[in-house]
PDB file of C-alpha atoms in Angstrom:
ATOM      1  CA  GLY D   1      -6.605 -14.906  -7.191  1.00 86.00           C
ATOM      2  CA  ASP D   2      -4.875 -13.882  -4.038  1.00 91.00           C
ATOM      3  CA  SER D   3      -7.064 -11.825  -1.546  1.00 94.00           C
ATOM      4  CA  VAL D   4      -6.978 -10.451   2.034  1.00 97.00           C
ATOM      5  CA  THR D   5     -10.028  -9.945   4.303  1.00 96.00           C
ATOM      6  CA  GLN D   6      -9.922  -7.528   7.345  1.00 95.00           C
ATOM      7  CA  MET D   7     -12.396  -6.937  10.003  1.00 89.00           C
ATOM      8  CA  GLU D   8     -14.685  -4.069   9.499  1.00 87.00           C
ATOM      9  CA  GLY D   9     -14.083  -0.938  11.436  1.00 87.00           C
ATOM     10  CA  PRO D  10     -14.070   1.378  12.990  1.00 95.00           C
ATOM     11  CA  VAL D  11     -12.663  -0.174  16.121  1.00 96.00           C
ATOM     12  CA  THR D  12     -13.080   2.206  18.963  1.00 97.00           C
ATOM     13  CA  LEU D  13     -11.085   1.664  22.168  1.00 97.00           C
ATOM     14  CA  SER D  14     -10.009   3.528  25.231  1.00 97.00           C
ATOM     15  CA  GLU D  15      -6.358   4.238  25.816  1.00 97.00           C
ATOM     16  CA  GLU D  16      -4.345   1.167  27.406  1.00 97.00           C
ATOM     17  CA  ALA D  17      -7.016  -1.197  26.117  1.00 97.00           C
ATOM     18  CA  PHE D  18      -5.939  -4.398  24.162  1.00 98.00           C
ATOM     19  CA  LEU D  19      -5.988  -4.405  20.529  1.00 97.00           C
ATOM     20  CA  THR D  20      -6.878  -7.203  18.032  1.00 97.00           C
ATOM     21  CA  ILE D  21      -7.495  -6.664  14.328  1.00 97.00           C
ATOM     22  CA  ASN D  22      -8.268  -9.788  12.457  1.00 97.00           C
ATOM     23  CA  CYS D  23      -6.834 -10.558   9.046  1.00 98.00           C
ATOM     24  CA  THR D  24      -7.107 -13.700   7.085  1.00 97.00           C
ATOM     25  CA  TYR D  25      -5.733 -14.305   3.457  1.00 97.00           C
ATOM     26  CA  THR D  26      -6.049 -16.560   0.498  1.00 96.00           C
ATOM     27  CA  ALA D  27      -3.135 -17.418  -1.633  1.00 93.00           C
ATOM     28  CA  THR D  28      -2.147 -20.182  -3.969  1.00 86.00           C
ATOM     29  CA  GLY D  29       1.513 -20.084  -2.761  1.00 82.00           C
ATOM     30  CA  TYR D  30       3.396 -19.098   0.459  1.00 87.00           C
ATOM     31  CA  PRO D  31       3.112 -15.488   0.545  1.00 92.00           C
ATOM     32  CA  SER D  32       4.937 -12.754   2.666  1.00 92.00           C
ATOM     33  CA  LEU D  33       2.547 -10.985   5.074  1.00 95.00           C
ATOM     34  CA  PHE D  34       2.547  -7.422   6.060  1.00 95.00           C
ATOM     35  CA  TRP D  35       0.702  -4.787   8.247  1.00 97.00           C
ATOM     36  CA  TYR D  36       0.950  -1.159   6.972  1.00 96.00           C
ATOM     37  CA  VAL D  37      -0.461   1.780   8.810  1.00 96.00           C
ATOM     38  CA  GLN D  38      -1.934   5.065   7.253  1.00 93.00           C
ATOM     39  CA  TYR D  39      -2.060   8.091   9.587  1.00 92.00           C
ATOM     40  CA  PRO D  40      -4.249  11.089   8.296  1.00 87.00           C
ATOM     41  CA  GLY D  41      -2.979  12.855   5.504  1.00 82.00           C
ATOM     42  CA  GLU D  42      -0.011  10.562   5.074  1.00 84.00           C
ATOM     43  CA  GLY D  43       1.030   7.666   2.942  1.00 86.00           C
ATOM     44  CA  LEU D  44       1.379   4.070   4.092  1.00 92.00           C
ATOM     45  CA  GLN D  45       4.114   2.902   6.289  1.00 93.00           C
ATOM     46  CA  LEU D  46       5.224  -0.669   6.978  1.00 93.00           C
ATOM     47  CA  LEU D  47       4.472  -1.477  10.426  1.00 97.00           C
ATOM     48  CA  LEU D  48       5.607  -5.180  10.572  1.00 96.00           C
ATOM     49  CA  LYS D  49       6.160  -8.180   8.263  1.00 95.00           C
ATOM     50  CA  ALA D  50       6.473 -12.020   8.242  1.00 95.00           C
ATOM     51  CA  THR D  51       7.861 -14.050   5.443  1.00 92.00           C
ATOM     52  CA  LYS D  52       7.187 -17.684   6.572  1.00 91.00           C
ATOM     53  CA  ALA D  53       4.931 -19.761   8.680  1.00 93.00           C
ATOM     54  CA  ASP D  54       5.016 -19.254  12.444  1.00 95.00           C
ATOM     55  CA  ASP D  55       7.149 -16.074  11.943  1.00 96.00           C
ATOM     56  CA  LYS D  56       6.286 -13.287  14.327  1.00 97.00           C
ATOM     57  CA  GLY D  57       6.563  -9.647  13.158  1.00 97.00           C
ATOM     58  CA  SER D  58       6.921  -6.964  15.739  1.00 97.00           C
ATOM     59  CA  ASN D  59       7.427  -3.134  15.951  1.00 97.00           C
ATOM     60  CA  LYS D  60       6.250  -0.296  18.245  1.00 95.00           C
ATOM     61  CA  GLY D  61       4.516  -2.781  20.560  1.00 97.00           C
ATOM     62  CA  PHE D  62       2.436  -4.275  17.756  1.00 98.00           C
ATOM     63  CA  GLU D  63       2.774  -8.101  16.881  1.00 98.00           C
ATOM     64  CA  ALA D  64       1.401 -10.416  14.202  1.00 98.00           C
ATOM     65  CA  THR D  65       2.097 -14.111  13.736  1.00 98.00           C
ATOM     66  CA  TYR D  66       1.840 -15.959  10.536  1.00 97.00           C
ATOM     67  CA  ARG D  67      -0.554 -18.817  10.975  1.00 96.00           C
ATOM     68  CA  LYS D  68      -0.503 -20.981   7.778  1.00 94.00           C
ATOM     69  CA  GLU D  69      -2.878 -23.557   9.155  1.00 94.00           C
ATOM     70  CA  THR D  70      -5.561 -20.881   9.759  1.00 95.00           C
ATOM     71  CA  THR D  71      -4.393 -18.571   6.926  1.00 96.00           C
ATOM     72  CA  SER D  72      -4.369 -15.677   9.478  1.00 97.00           C
ATOM     73  CA  PHE D  73      -1.919 -12.763  10.417  1.00 98.00           C
ATOM     74  CA  HIS D  74      -3.925 -10.982  13.363  1.00 98.00           C
ATOM     75  CA  LEU D  75      -2.655  -7.805  14.578  1.00 98.00           C
ATOM     76  CA  GLU D  76      -2.271  -7.316  18.392  1.00 98.00           C
ATOM     77  CA  LYS D  77      -1.085  -4.737  20.768  1.00 98.00           C
ATOM     78  CA  GLY D  78      -1.232  -4.898  24.577  1.00 97.00           C
ATOM     79  CA  SER D  79      -1.927  -1.293  25.270  1.00 96.00           C
ATOM     80  CA  VAL D  80      -3.140   1.223  22.731  1.00 97.00           C
ATOM     81  CA  GLN D  81      -2.317   4.901  22.792  1.00 97.00           C
ATOM     82  CA  VAL D  82      -4.106   7.855  21.224  1.00 96.00           C
ATOM     83  CA  SER D  83      -1.327   8.236  18.747  1.00 95.00           C
ATOM     84  CA  ASP D  84      -2.234   4.737  17.450  1.00 97.00           C
ATOM     85  CA  SER D  85      -5.307   6.180  15.857  1.00 97.00           C
ATOM     86  CA  ALA D  86      -4.866   5.404  12.163  1.00 96.00           C
ATOM     87  CA  VAL D  87      -6.112   2.999   9.478  1.00 96.00           C
ATOM     88  CA  TYR D  88      -4.365  -0.327   9.404  1.00 97.00           C
ATOM     89  CA  PHE D  89      -4.030  -2.566   6.316  1.00 97.00           C
ATOM     90  CA  CYS D  90      -3.131  -6.130   5.994  1.00 97.00           C
ATOM     91  CA  ALA D  91      -1.399  -7.128   2.869  1.00 96.00           C
ATOM     92  CA  LEU D  92       0.220 -10.134   1.204  1.00 95.00           C
ATOM     93  CA  SER D  93       2.828 -10.587  -1.587  1.00 91.00           C
ATOM     94  CA  ASP D  94       3.785 -13.720  -3.418  1.00 83.00           C
ATOM     95  CA  GLN D  95       6.702 -11.931  -5.104  1.00 76.00           C
ATOM     96  CA  GLY D  96       8.896 -11.044  -2.230  1.00 69.00           C
ATOM     97  CA  PHE D  97       7.796  -7.570  -0.861  1.00 71.00           C
ATOM     98  CA  GLN D  98       6.605  -6.190  -4.249  1.00 77.00           C
ATOM     99  CA  LYS D  99       3.071  -6.111  -5.975  1.00 87.00           C
ATOM    100  CA  LEU D 100       1.040  -6.197  -2.589  1.00 93.00           C
ATOM    101  CA  VAL D 101      -2.463  -7.302  -2.294  1.00 95.00           C
ATOM    102  CA  PHE D 102      -4.122  -5.282   0.353  1.00 96.00           C
ATOM    103  CA  GLY D 103      -7.221  -5.475   2.547  1.00 96.00           C
ATOM    104  CA  THR D 104      -9.788  -2.911   2.810  1.00 96.00           C
ATOM    105  CA  GLY D 105      -8.256  -1.443   5.920  1.00 96.00           C
ATOM    106  CA  THR D 106      -9.657  -1.094   9.419  1.00 97.00           C
ATOM    107  CA  ARG D 107      -9.880   2.345  11.300  1.00 96.00           C
ATOM    108  CA  LEU D 108      -8.695   2.444  14.767  1.00 97.00           C
ATOM    109  CA  LEU D 109     -10.040   5.162  17.189  1.00 97.00           C
ATOM    110  CA  VAL D 110      -8.315   5.398  20.508  1.00 97.00           C
ATOM    111  CA  SER D 111      -9.925   7.847  23.023  1.00 97.00           C
ATOM    112  CA  PRO D 112      -8.115   9.344  26.218  1.00 95.00           C
TER     113      PRO D 112
ATOM    114  CA  ASP Z   1      16.922  12.206   3.481  1.00 62.00           C
ATOM    115  CA  ALA Z   2      13.879  12.986   1.404  1.00 73.00           C
ATOM    116  CA  GLY Z   3      11.214  10.173   1.140  1.00 91.00           C
ATOM    117  CA  VAL Z   4       9.058   9.446  -1.729  1.00 95.00           C
ATOM    118  CA  THR Z   5       7.568  12.663  -3.100  1.00 96.00           C
ATOM    119  CA  GLN Z   6       4.545  13.051  -5.170  1.00 97.00           C
ATOM    120  CA  SER Z   7       3.058  15.908  -7.204  1.00 97.00           C
ATOM    121  CA  PRO Z   8       0.491  17.536  -7.335  1.00 97.00           C
ATOM    122  CA  THR Z   9      -1.130  16.784  -4.100  1.00 96.00           C
ATOM    123  CA  HIS Z  10      -4.634  17.433  -5.397  1.00 96.00           C
ATOM    124  CA  LEU Z  11      -6.058  17.600  -8.801  1.00 96.00           C
ATOM    125  CA  ILE Z  12      -9.596  18.131 -10.294  1.00 98.00           C
ATOM    126  CA  LYS Z  13     -10.117  16.954 -13.830  1.00 98.00           C
ATOM    127  CA  THR Z  14     -13.237  16.589 -16.026  1.00 98.00           C
ATOM    128  CA  ARG Z  15     -14.412  13.335 -17.597  1.00 98.00           C
ATOM    129  CA  GLY Z  16     -12.636  12.535 -20.952  1.00 98.00           C
ATOM    130  CA  GLN Z  17      -9.510  14.454 -20.042  1.00 98.00           C
ATOM    131  CA  GLN Z  18      -5.957  13.142 -19.574  1.00 98.00           C
ATOM    132  CA  VAL Z  19      -3.714  13.449 -16.337  1.00 98.00           C
ATOM    133  CA  THR Z  20      -0.145  13.083 -15.505  1.00 98.00           C
ATOM    134  CA  LEU Z  21       0.942  12.379 -12.023  1.00 98.00           C
ATOM    135  CA  ARG Z  22       4.583  12.451 -10.926  1.00 98.00           C
ATOM    136  CA  CYS Z  23       6.807  10.636  -8.292  1.00 98.00           C
ATOM    137  CA  SER Z  24      10.382  10.959  -7.119  1.00 98.00           C
ATOM    138  CA  PRO Z  25      11.603   7.848  -5.305  1.00 96.00           C
ATOM    139  CA  LYS Z  26      13.426   7.745  -2.033  1.00 94.00           C
ATOM    140  CA  SER Z  27      17.043   8.358  -2.283  1.00 94.00           C
ATOM    141  CA  GLY Z  28      18.925   5.235  -3.360  1.00 92.00           C
ATOM    142  CA  HIS Z  29      15.621   3.509  -4.671  1.00 93.00           C
ATOM    143  CA  ASP Z  30      15.366   2.491  -8.372  1.00 94.00           C
ATOM    144  CA  THR Z  31      12.108   0.694  -8.546  1.00 94.00           C
ATOM    145  CA  VAL Z  32       8.668   2.650  -8.563  1.00 95.00           C
ATOM    146  CA  SER Z  33       5.236   1.112  -8.248  1.00 95.00           C
ATOM    147  CA  TRP Z  34       1.949   2.720  -8.485  1.00 97.00           C
ATOM    148  CA  TYR Z  35      -1.233   1.943  -6.558  1.00 97.00           C
ATOM    149  CA  GLN Z  36      -4.855   3.315  -6.851  1.00 97.00           C
ATOM    150  CA  GLN Z  37      -6.833   3.679  -3.423  1.00 94.00           C
ATOM    151  CA  ALA Z  38     -10.542   4.381  -3.953  1.00 94.00           C
ATOM    152  CA  LEU Z  39     -12.251   5.870  -0.870  1.00 91.00           C
ATOM    153  CA  GLY Z  40     -12.712   3.401   1.890  1.00 87.00           C
ATOM    154  CA  GLN Z  41     -10.739   0.697   0.016  1.00 90.00           C
ATOM    155  CA  GLY Z  42      -7.349  -0.631   0.262  1.00 92.00           C
ATOM    156  CA  PRO Z  43      -4.720   0.216  -2.454  1.00 95.00           C
ATOM    157  CA  GLN Z  44      -4.729  -1.732  -5.648  1.00 96.00           C
ATOM    158  CA  PHE Z  45      -1.676  -2.387  -7.632  1.00 95.00           C
ATOM    159  CA  ILE Z  46      -1.428  -0.557 -11.061  1.00 97.00           C
ATOM    160  CA  PHE Z  47       2.102  -1.248 -12.388  1.00 95.00           C
ATOM    161  CA  GLN Z  48       5.810  -1.330 -11.532  1.00 93.00           C
ATOM    162  CA  TYR Z  49       8.760   0.175 -13.233  1.00 94.00           C
ATOM    163  CA  TYR Z  50      12.372  -0.828 -13.147  1.00 92.00           C
ATOM    164  CA  GLU Z  51      15.250   0.108 -15.422  1.00 91.00           C
ATOM    165  CA  GLU Z  52      12.717   2.248 -17.405  1.00 93.00           C
ATOM    166  CA  GLU Z  53      10.540  -0.667 -18.190  1.00 93.00           C
ATOM    167  CA  GLU Z  54       7.263  -1.969 -17.033  1.00 93.00           C
ATOM    168  CA  ARG Z  55       8.068  -4.919 -14.980  1.00 90.00           C
ATOM    169  CA  GLN Z  56       4.697  -6.034 -13.704  1.00 89.00           C
ATOM    170  CA  ARG Z  57       0.998  -4.868 -14.256  1.00 93.00           C
ATOM    171  CA  GLY Z  58      -2.046  -5.248 -12.276  1.00 93.00           C
ATOM    172  CA  ASN Z  59      -5.655  -5.523 -13.611  1.00 94.00           C
ATOM    173  CA  PHE Z  60      -5.880  -1.966 -15.162  1.00 97.00           C
ATOM    174  CA  PRO Z  61      -6.886  -0.973 -18.553  1.00 97.00           C
ATOM    175  CA  ASP Z  62      -4.544   0.464 -21.248  1.00 96.00           C
ATOM    176  CA  ARG Z  63      -5.886   3.858 -20.320  1.00 98.00           C
ATOM    177  CA  PHE Z  64      -3.307   3.803 -17.580  1.00 98.00           C
ATOM    178  CA  SER Z  65       0.238   4.018 -18.592  1.00 97.00           C
ATOM    179  CA  GLY Z  66       3.481   5.083 -17.198  1.00 97.00           C
ATOM    180  CA  HIS Z  67       7.167   5.879 -17.671  1.00 97.00           C
ATOM    181  CA  GLN Z  68      10.349   5.760 -15.652  1.00 97.00           C
ATOM    182  CA  PHE Z  69      13.176   8.284 -16.469  1.00 97.00           C
ATOM    183  CA  PRO Z  70      16.922   7.657 -16.073  1.00 96.00           C
ATOM    184  CA  ASN Z  71      16.916   9.307 -12.736  1.00 95.00           C
ATOM    185  CA  TYR Z  72      14.336   6.735 -11.466  1.00 96.00           C
ATOM    186  CA  SER Z  73      11.522   9.330 -11.116  1.00 97.00           C
ATOM    187  CA  SER Z  74       8.230   8.211 -12.718  1.00 98.00           C
ATOM    188  CA  GLU Z  75       5.000   9.317 -14.176  1.00 98.00           C
ATOM    189  CA  LEU Z  76       1.485   7.780 -14.196  1.00 98.00           C
ATOM    190  CA  ASN Z  77      -0.783   8.796 -17.114  1.00 98.00           C
ATOM    191  CA  VAL Z  78      -4.441   8.213 -17.428  1.00 98.00           C
ATOM    192  CA  ASN Z  79      -6.184   8.923 -20.625  1.00 97.00           C
ATOM    193  CA  ALA Z  80      -9.975   9.407 -21.183  1.00 98.00           C
ATOM    194  CA  LEU Z  81     -10.902   9.848 -17.558  1.00 98.00           C
ATOM    195  CA  LEU Z  82     -13.774   8.324 -15.981  1.00 98.00           C
ATOM    196  CA  LEU Z  83     -15.537   9.263 -12.876  1.00 97.00           C
ATOM    197  CA  GLY Z  84     -14.394   5.918 -11.333  1.00 97.00           C
ATOM    198  CA  ASP Z  85     -10.963   7.049 -11.604  1.00 98.00           C
ATOM    199  CA  SER Z  86     -11.265   9.359  -8.837  1.00 98.00           C
ATOM    200  CA  ALA Z  87      -9.014   8.066  -6.099  1.00 97.00           C
ATOM    201  CA  LEU Z  88      -5.810   8.548  -4.152  1.00 95.00           C
ATOM    202  CA  TYR Z  89      -2.954   7.537  -6.325  1.00 97.00           C
ATOM    203  CA  LEU Z  90       0.131   6.206  -4.367  1.00 96.00           C
ATOM    204  CA  CYS Z  91       3.522   5.865  -5.476  1.00 97.00           C
ATOM    205  CA  ALA Z  92       6.042   3.433  -3.657  1.00 95.00           C
ATOM    206  CA  SER Z  93       9.644   2.948  -4.321  1.00 95.00           C
ATOM    207  CA  SER Z  94      12.089   0.254  -3.233  1.00 92.00           C
ATOM    208  CA  ARG Z  95      15.483  -1.051  -4.183  1.00 89.00           C
ATOM    209  CA  GLY Z  96      15.620  -3.380  -7.277  1.00 78.00           C
ATOM    210  CA  GLN Z  97      15.875  -6.548  -4.975  1.00 63.00           C
ATOM    211  CA  VAL Z  98      12.701  -8.582  -4.568  1.00 67.00           C
ATOM    212  CA  GLU Z  99      12.820  -8.401  -0.629  1.00 74.00           C
ATOM    213  CA  SER Z 100      13.106  -4.677  -0.451  1.00 80.00           C
ATOM    214  CA  PRO Z 101      10.230  -3.110   1.522  1.00 84.00           C
ATOM    215  CA  LEU Z 102       8.032  -0.487  -0.045  1.00 90.00           C
ATOM    216  CA  HIS Z 103       8.289   3.233   0.901  1.00 92.00           C
ATOM    217  CA  PHE Z 104       5.020   5.175  -0.037  1.00 94.00           C
ATOM    218  CA  GLY Z 105       4.610   8.658  -0.748  1.00 95.00           C
ATOM    219  CA  ASN Z 106       1.437  10.748   0.572  1.00 93.00           C
ATOM    220  CA  GLY Z 107      -0.338  10.320  -2.684  1.00 94.00           C
ATOM    221  CA  THR Z 108      -2.101  12.649  -5.120  1.00 96.00           C
ATOM    222  CA  ARG Z 109      -5.901  13.014  -4.712  1.00 96.00           C
ATOM    223  CA  LEU Z 110      -7.548  12.894  -8.081  1.00 98.00           C
ATOM    224  CA  THR Z 111     -11.169  14.024  -8.567  1.00 98.00           C
ATOM    225  CA  VAL Z 112     -12.817  13.457 -11.695  1.00 98.00           C
ATOM    226  CA  THR Z 113     -15.947  15.526 -12.306  1.00 97.00           C
TER     227      THR Z 113
END
């Protein structure tokens, strides 16, 4: 079945450092890909999405490009802030934006 | 504009008991999905309700059941609780269209002792 693999955390960075969180997927079709973020004590929030190969999703300085050839959707940000500290989940859906399959999440800790 | 609201926020139950969790979708949304998030894991899809019917179901036993009401709110019921049912239960709502992003609530933390 479909699955998502994320790099294990925690990822610890200093403020203004460059961020990469790796995500690869396995799917039989052509899924939509998502990054969700979960701040402490809160539910998941959609960060960005891409629905077809070579699409780039972007939001709040975060970017991810749908790479079909490498089945990847890595999350990047050029300069992280302390407020970016959260758990980041990569997810896919082969049914539009519904019935998401999530990775295990990567915790990001940003220190001043 | 209220987002997705879930109740209660925390719950402690004993093995073998039954539990009901509640969810009110975001205003304007008519589809509700439920996810189980075990500690340190990503959320797993339980089922989705639309027009008061279960539209899709994940790989969860029949002990997990749900309901959607005419006002689009939803309940998740779990019977014969096991220790392994301890988790954060997330409700997500969306509009009926397939490409409508999910909006998640803050979840209900269920502890089974």
